[in-house]
Amino acid sequence: MEANDTPSPTALLAAAARAAHALVDEPPLLLEDPAAHALCTTGDTSPLDFQLAQPGVPVLAAARVSACARARHADDVLVARRAQQVVVLGTGLDTTTHRRPAPGRRFWLVDLPDVLTWRARLLARASLPEAGVPVPADLGGAGWFDALVDAGLDPHVPVVAVWLGVGMYLEPDACRALLAALAALPAGSTLVLDHVLPADERDAAGAAYAAAVAAFAGRHGEPWRTAASAATVRDWLTDAGWAVTDERDEADAVPPGFWDAQPHLRPMRLVRLVTATRTAPA
């Protein structure tokens, strides 16, 4: 399973990073993701092989931090909110459905049609069920929210929407349009998102990782298009009727003692994690 044979190489890299964390890093772990491991071992080769062979390479270690910190953050929000309706925007190879099932909880998984087809193929090869409702749609265009409702989402019941590892691939106007579309959700809904900071707000480690990942993503047709300051993202959310309830650097979304225990992982300043609540009437 080569990265250049997939419709979303970055989704494959993120899954490999989540899968590798429990195998090469030390407790306290951010999460364990056996479903991601299964997805990454359905072919002869995968980015997981590099993670396991060279866990100390800075770009690979940074990938584990980023992928696992944001997944852990989303998991924590789902546990706290006890959400019954969960929408994963830009699903790729996200495994939230496998990590956080709950009685009565339903998931809707939104992504491009070819990505969802690829996802389904890998799940089948790994003998994993698809625990969510696939919703083929382009988040950079119009109509995807209506497609969610057509797929069974109840727009009158609060939702937790998870939008992680995706915003940097959309134009700023598309990000704002997505937030405006989510304004149709009812009061009490929660949005979990991340965003890449502008170049002048990154530290050296964050800048190095951003350069490596952006170069890889650009070569494979997934260039980074948006980097926004915390103030800018707060303004976008406020304009769309969301109240920010939590925001932190990705490096701060770890358990006590985490960094001291890690031989390979180091904090970096590149990504912010944001949680917001829908307060205005839809």
PDB file of N, CA, C and O in Angstrom, residues 76-86 102-103 105 160:
ATOM      1  N   ASP A  76     -11.669  13.040  23.984  1.00  0.00           N
ATOM      2  CA  ASP A  76     -12.023  13.613  25.284  1.00  0.00           C
ATOM      3  C   ASP A  76     -13.320  14.423  25.194  1.00  0.00           C
ATOM      4  O   ASP A  76     -14.159  14.379  26.107  1.00  0.00           O
ATOM      5  N   VAL A  77     -13.498  15.158  24.107  1.00  0.00           N
ATOM      6  CA  VAL A  77     -14.724  15.932  23.934  1.00  0.00           C
ATOM      7  C   VAL A  77     -15.923  15.001  23.783  1.00  0.00           C
ATOM      8  O   VAL A  77     -16.980  15.234  24.384  1.00  0.00           O
ATOM      9  N   LEU A  78     -15.785  13.943  23.023  1.00  0.00           N
ATOM     10  CA  LEU A  78     -16.895  12.999  22.852  1.00  0.00           C
ATOM     11  C   LEU A  78     -17.296  12.369  24.179  1.00  0.00           C
ATOM     12  O   LEU A  78     -18.484  12.196  24.465  1.00  0.00           O
ATOM     13  N   VAL A  79     -16.322  12.030  24.989  1.00  0.00           N
ATOM     14  CA  VAL A  79     -16.615  11.453  26.305  1.00  0.00           C
ATOM     15  C   VAL A  79     -17.335  12.473  27.180  1.00  0.00           C
ATOM     16  O   VAL A  79     -18.325  12.158  27.853  1.00  0.00           O
ATOM     17  N   ALA A  80     -16.850  13.707  27.170  1.00  0.00           N
ATOM     18  CA  ALA A  80     -17.439  14.735  28.027  1.00  0.00           C
ATOM     19  C   ALA A  80     -18.849  15.103  27.585  1.00  0.00           C
ATOM     20  O   ALA A  80     -19.728  15.333  28.421  1.00  0.00           O
ATOM     21  N   ARG A  81     -19.090  15.160  26.268  1.00  0.00           N
ATOM     22  CA  ARG A  81     -20.390  15.607  25.763  1.00  0.00           C
ATOM     23  C   ARG A  81     -21.413  14.482  25.686  1.00  0.00           C
ATOM     24  O   ARG A  81     -22.606  14.741  25.541  1.00  0.00           O
ATOM     25  N   ARG A  82     -20.969  13.241  25.737  1.00  0.00           N
ATOM     26  CA  ARG A  82     -21.866  12.083  25.590  1.00  0.00           C
ATOM     27  C   ARG A  82     -22.727  12.217  24.333  1.00  0.00           C
ATOM     28  O   ARG A  82     -23.939  11.986  24.343  1.00  0.00           O
ATOM     29  N   ALA A  83     -22.088  12.606  23.251  1.00  0.00           N
ATOM     30  CA  ALA A  83     -22.802  12.916  22.014  1.00  0.00           C
ATOM     31  C   ALA A  83     -23.488  11.684  21.432  1.00  0.00           C
ATOM     32  O   ALA A  83     -22.931  10.590  21.427  1.00  0.00           O
ATOM     33  N   GLN A  84     -24.692  11.886  20.923  1.00  0.00           N
ATOM     34  CA  GLN A  84     -25.418  10.825  20.230  1.00  0.00           C
ATOM     35  C   GLN A  84     -25.301  10.963  18.711  1.00  0.00           C
ATOM     36  O   GLN A  84     -25.499   9.995  17.987  1.00  0.00           O
ATOM     37  N   GLN A  85     -25.018  12.179  18.227  1.00  0.00           N
ATOM     38  CA  GLN A  85     -24.784  12.403  16.808  1.00  0.00           C
ATOM     39  C   GLN A  85     -23.390  13.000  16.641  1.00  0.00           C
ATOM     40  O   GLN A  85     -23.080  14.039  17.217  1.00  0.00           O
ATOM     41  N   VAL A  86     -22.549  12.318  15.855  1.00  0.00           N
ATOM     42  CA  VAL A  86     -21.172  12.762  15.631  1.00  0.00           C
ATOM     43  C   VAL A  86     -20.927  12.831  14.129  1.00  0.00           C
ATOM     44  O   VAL A  86     -21.205  11.874  13.401  1.00  0.00           O
ATOM     45  N   ALA A 102     -20.502   4.121  21.344  1.00  0.00           N
ATOM     46  CA  ALA A 102     -21.307   4.227  22.565  1.00  0.00           C
ATOM     47  C   ALA A 102     -22.733   3.855  22.212  1.00  0.00           C
ATOM     48  O   ALA A 102     -23.174   4.039  21.079  1.00  0.00           O
ATOM     49  N   PRO A 103     -23.484   3.292  23.163  1.00  0.00           N
ATOM     50  CA  PRO A 103     -24.872   2.924  22.891  1.00  0.00           C
ATOM     51  C   PRO A 103     -25.674   4.121  22.373  1.00  0.00           C
ATOM     52  O   PRO A 103     -25.660   5.199  22.979  1.00  0.00           O
ATOM     53  N   ARG A 105     -25.079   6.008  19.903  1.00  0.00           N
ATOM     54  CA  ARG A 105     -24.292   7.015  19.179  1.00  0.00           C
ATOM     55  C   ARG A 105     -24.211   6.653  17.701  1.00  0.00           C
ATOM     56  O   ARG A 105     -23.930   5.513  17.346  1.00  0.00           O
ATOM     57  N   VAL A 160     -21.916  16.708  17.769  1.00  0.00           N
ATOM     58  CA  VAL A 160     -20.493  17.011  17.894  1.00  0.00           C
ATOM     59  C   VAL A 160     -19.885  16.848  16.509  1.00  0.00           C
ATOM     60  O   VAL A 160     -19.943  15.763  15.920  1.00  0.00           O
TER      61      VAL A 160
END
